[in-house]
Amino acid sequence: MQSKIPDIIQTVPMLNYVLLASILFIIGIVGVLIRRNAIIIFMSIELMLNAVNLLLITFSSYRSDASGQVFVFFIMAVAAAEVAVGLAIIVMIYRNIRSIDVGLLDKLKW
């Protein structure tokens, strides 16, 4: 027996979700490639992860399958750990060079 797509999901076409997630992902990519501030780079990475989560939830809802939603839960847990480690790294960089500009991180080179 095939389950029915929830009515609230049917009001917005799947194409709109895909376009929104694509736009969010592109904004995240542009933020990672163009910006020099480490905090903005981490925020852009989180934006890309949220775009992927939006697509997983959309396809999971349209297929009436909960596995995509469970996968999103694990992605959010990994993203929270990534934020904790990333902010710790940013604090240590700021303590050492008094800036969070990634262009000044040439001390890590050989």
PDB file of C-alpha atoms in Angstrom:
ATOM      1  CA  MET A   1       0.000   0.000   0.000  1.00  0.00           C
ATOM      2  CA  GLN A   2       1.445   3.330  -1.071  1.00  0.00           C
ATOM      3  CA  SER A   3       1.187   6.212   1.388  1.00  0.00           C
ATOM      4  CA  LYS A   4      -0.193   9.537   0.382  1.00  0.00           C
ATOM      5  CA  ILE A   5       1.919  12.678   0.196  1.00  0.00           C
ATOM      6  CA  PRO A   6       0.876  15.067   2.996  1.00  0.00           C
ATOM      7  CA  ASP A   7      -1.439  17.867   1.869  1.00  0.00           C
ATOM      8  CA  ILE A   8       0.824  20.639   3.122  1.00  0.00           C
ATOM      9  CA  ILE A   9       3.666  19.314   0.959  1.00  0.00           C
ATOM     10  CA  GLN A  10       1.441  19.121  -2.126  1.00  0.00           C
ATOM     11  CA  THR A  11       0.700  22.851  -1.988  1.00  0.00           C
ATOM     12  CA  VAL A  12       4.299  23.687  -2.957  1.00  0.00           C
ATOM     13  CA  PRO A  13       5.741  21.884  -5.992  1.00  0.00           C
ATOM     14  CA  MET A  14       8.934  19.913  -5.589  1.00  0.00           C
ATOM     15  CA  LEU A  15      10.656  22.123  -8.149  1.00  0.00           C
ATOM     16  CA  ASN A  16      10.381  25.095  -5.771  1.00  0.00           C
ATOM     17  CA  TYR A  17      12.159  23.170  -3.014  1.00  0.00           C
ATOM     18  CA  VAL A  18      14.885  22.079  -5.421  1.00  0.00           C
ATOM     19  CA  LEU A  19      15.374  25.640  -6.694  1.00  0.00           C
ATOM     20  CA  LEU A  20      15.532  27.041  -3.154  1.00  0.00           C
ATOM     21  CA  ALA A  21      18.055  24.419  -2.076  1.00  0.00           C
ATOM     22  CA  SER A  22      20.132  25.042  -5.202  1.00  0.00           C
ATOM     23  CA  ILE A  23      20.184  28.793  -4.570  1.00  0.00           C
ATOM     24  CA  LEU A  24      21.181  28.260  -0.942  1.00  0.00           C
ATOM     25  CA  PHE A  25      23.931  25.852  -1.970  1.00  0.00           C
ATOM     26  CA  ILE A  26      25.284  28.276  -4.586  1.00  0.00           C
ATOM     27  CA  ILE A  27      25.301  31.119  -2.037  1.00  0.00           C
ATOM     28  CA  GLY A  28      27.259  28.836   0.291  1.00  0.00           C
ATOM     29  CA  ILE A  29      29.786  27.961  -2.413  1.00  0.00           C
ATOM     30  CA  VAL A  30      30.268  31.629  -3.306  1.00  0.00           C
ATOM     31  CA  GLY A  31      30.737  32.456   0.387  1.00  0.00           C
ATOM     32  CA  VAL A  32      33.434  29.806   0.787  1.00  0.00           C
ATOM     33  CA  LEU A  33      35.291  30.782  -2.370  1.00  0.00           C
ATOM     34  CA  ILE A  34      35.150  34.571  -2.117  1.00  0.00           C
ATOM     35  CA  ARG A  35      35.161  35.539   1.555  1.00  0.00           C
ATOM     36  CA  ARG A  36      38.362  35.697   3.607  1.00  0.00           C
ATOM     37  CA  ASN A  37      36.827  35.704   7.091  1.00  0.00           C
ATOM     38  CA  ALA A  38      36.939  32.286   8.768  1.00  0.00           C
ATOM     39  CA  ILE A  39      33.594  32.753  10.539  1.00  0.00           C
ATOM     40  CA  ILE A  40      31.835  33.622   7.268  1.00  0.00           C
ATOM     41  CA  ILE A  41      33.424  30.567   5.640  1.00  0.00           C
ATOM     42  CA  PHE A  42      32.056  28.326   8.391  1.00  0.00           C
ATOM     43  CA  MET A  43      28.635  29.958   8.064  1.00  0.00           C
ATOM     44  CA  SER A  44      28.731  29.285   4.315  1.00  0.00           C
ATOM     45  CA  ILE A  45      29.556  25.629   4.940  1.00  0.00           C
ATOM     46  CA  GLU A  46      26.583  25.406   7.305  1.00  0.00           C
ATOM     47  CA  LEU A  47      24.392  27.003   4.628  1.00  0.00           C
ATOM     48  CA  MET A  48      25.467  24.306   2.160  1.00  0.00           C
ATOM     49  CA  LEU A  49      24.686  21.572   4.696  1.00  0.00           C
ATOM     50  CA  ASN A  50      21.241  23.072   5.294  1.00  0.00           C
ATOM     51  CA  ALA A  51      20.575  23.143   1.549  1.00  0.00           C
ATOM     52  CA  VAL A  52      21.352  19.426   1.377  1.00  0.00           C
ATOM     53  CA  ASN A  53      19.131  18.820   4.411  1.00  0.00           C
ATOM     54  CA  LEU A  54      16.279  20.669   2.702  1.00  0.00           C
ATOM     55  CA  LEU A  55      16.581  18.407  -0.338  1.00  0.00           C
ATOM     56  CA  LEU A  56      16.705  15.266   1.794  1.00  0.00           C
ATOM     57  CA  ILE A  57      13.573  16.314   3.687  1.00  0.00           C
ATOM     58  CA  THR A  58      11.797  17.234   0.436  1.00  0.00           C
ATOM     59  CA  PHE A  59      12.513  13.937  -1.295  1.00  0.00           C
ATOM     60  CA  SER A  60      11.762  12.019   1.875  1.00  0.00           C
ATOM     61  CA  SER A  61       8.389  13.714   2.213  1.00  0.00           C
ATOM     62  CA  TYR A  62       7.444  13.264  -1.430  1.00  0.00           C
ATOM     63  CA  ARG A  63       8.336   9.573  -1.293  1.00  0.00           C
ATOM     64  CA  SER A  64       6.659   9.144   2.132  1.00  0.00           C
ATOM     65  CA  ASP A  65       9.829   7.559   3.444  1.00  0.00           C
ATOM     66  CA  ALA A  66      11.346   8.522   6.792  1.00  0.00           C
ATOM     67  CA  SER A  67      14.896   7.408   6.014  1.00  0.00           C
ATOM     68  CA  GLY A  68      15.842  10.809   4.566  1.00  0.00           C
ATOM     69  CA  GLN A  69      14.623  12.543   7.702  1.00  0.00           C
ATOM     70  CA  VAL A  70      16.673  10.224   9.900  1.00  0.00           C
ATOM     71  CA  PHE A  71      19.704  10.946   7.748  1.00  0.00           C
ATOM     72  CA  VAL A  72      19.116  14.691   8.231  1.00  0.00           C
ATOM     73  CA  PHE A  73      19.206  14.160  11.990  1.00  0.00           C
ATOM     74  CA  PHE A  74      22.686  12.623  11.720  1.00  0.00           C
ATOM     75  CA  ILE A  75      23.878  15.393   9.384  1.00  0.00           C
ATOM     76  CA  MET A  76      22.736  17.989  11.928  1.00  0.00           C
ATOM     77  CA  ALA A  77      24.635  16.186  14.690  1.00  0.00           C
ATOM     78  CA  VAL A  78      27.806  16.136  12.594  1.00  0.00           C
ATOM     79  CA  ALA A  79      27.310  19.804  11.724  1.00  0.00           C
ATOM     80  CA  ALA A  80      27.027  20.697  15.412  1.00  0.00           C
ATOM     81  CA  ALA A  81      30.296  18.883  16.113  1.00  0.00           C
ATOM     82  CA  GLU A  82      31.892  20.645  13.142  1.00  0.00           C
ATOM     83  CA  VAL A  83      30.835  24.025  14.519  1.00  0.00           C
ATOM     84  CA  ALA A  84      32.291  23.243  17.947  1.00  0.00           C
ATOM     85  CA  VAL A  85      35.638  22.143  16.509  1.00  0.00           C
ATOM     86  CA  GLY A  86      35.680  24.968  13.950  1.00  0.00           C
ATOM     87  CA  LEU A  87      35.029  27.662  16.532  1.00  0.00           C
ATOM     88  CA  ALA A  88      37.749  26.223  18.768  1.00  0.00           C
ATOM     89  CA  ILE A  89      40.178  26.394  15.845  1.00  0.00           C
ATOM     90  CA  ILE A  90      39.118  29.977  15.077  1.00  0.00           C
ATOM     91  CA  VAL A  91      39.670  31.007  18.711  1.00  0.00           C
ATOM     92  CA  MET A  92      43.163  29.492  18.685  1.00  0.00           C
ATOM     93  CA  ILE A  93      44.003  31.224  15.404  1.00  0.00           C
ATOM     94  CA  TYR A  94      42.787  34.542  16.803  1.00  0.00           C
ATOM     95  CA  ARG A  95      44.865  34.089  19.953  1.00  0.00           C
ATOM     96  CA  ASN A  96      48.011  33.449  17.897  1.00  0.00           C
ATOM     97  CA  ILE A  97      47.790  36.009  15.074  1.00  0.00           C
ATOM     98  CA  ARG A  98      45.066  38.425  16.348  1.00  0.00           C
ATOM     99  CA  SER A  99      43.061  38.048  13.147  1.00  0.00           C
ATOM    100  CA  ILE A 100      40.666  35.527  11.628  1.00  0.00           C
ATOM    101  CA  ASP A 101      41.569  36.357   8.027  1.00  0.00           C
ATOM    102  CA  VAL A 102      42.395  33.081   6.299  1.00  0.00           C
ATOM    103  CA  GLY A 103      44.864  34.875   4.026  1.00  0.00           C
ATOM    104  CA  LEU A 104      47.186  35.354   7.007  1.00  0.00           C
ATOM    105  CA  LEU A 105      47.459  31.642   7.721  1.00  0.00           C
ATOM    106  CA  ASP A 106      50.706  31.160   5.829  1.00  0.00           C
ATOM    107  CA  LYS A 107      52.466  29.955   8.977  1.00  0.00           C
ATOM    108  CA  LEU A 108      51.032  26.491   8.405  1.00  0.00           C
ATOM    109  CA  LYS A 109      53.084  26.136   5.202  1.00  0.00           C
ATOM    110  CA  TRP A 110      56.463  24.388   5.207  1.00  0.00           C
TER     111      TRP A 110
END
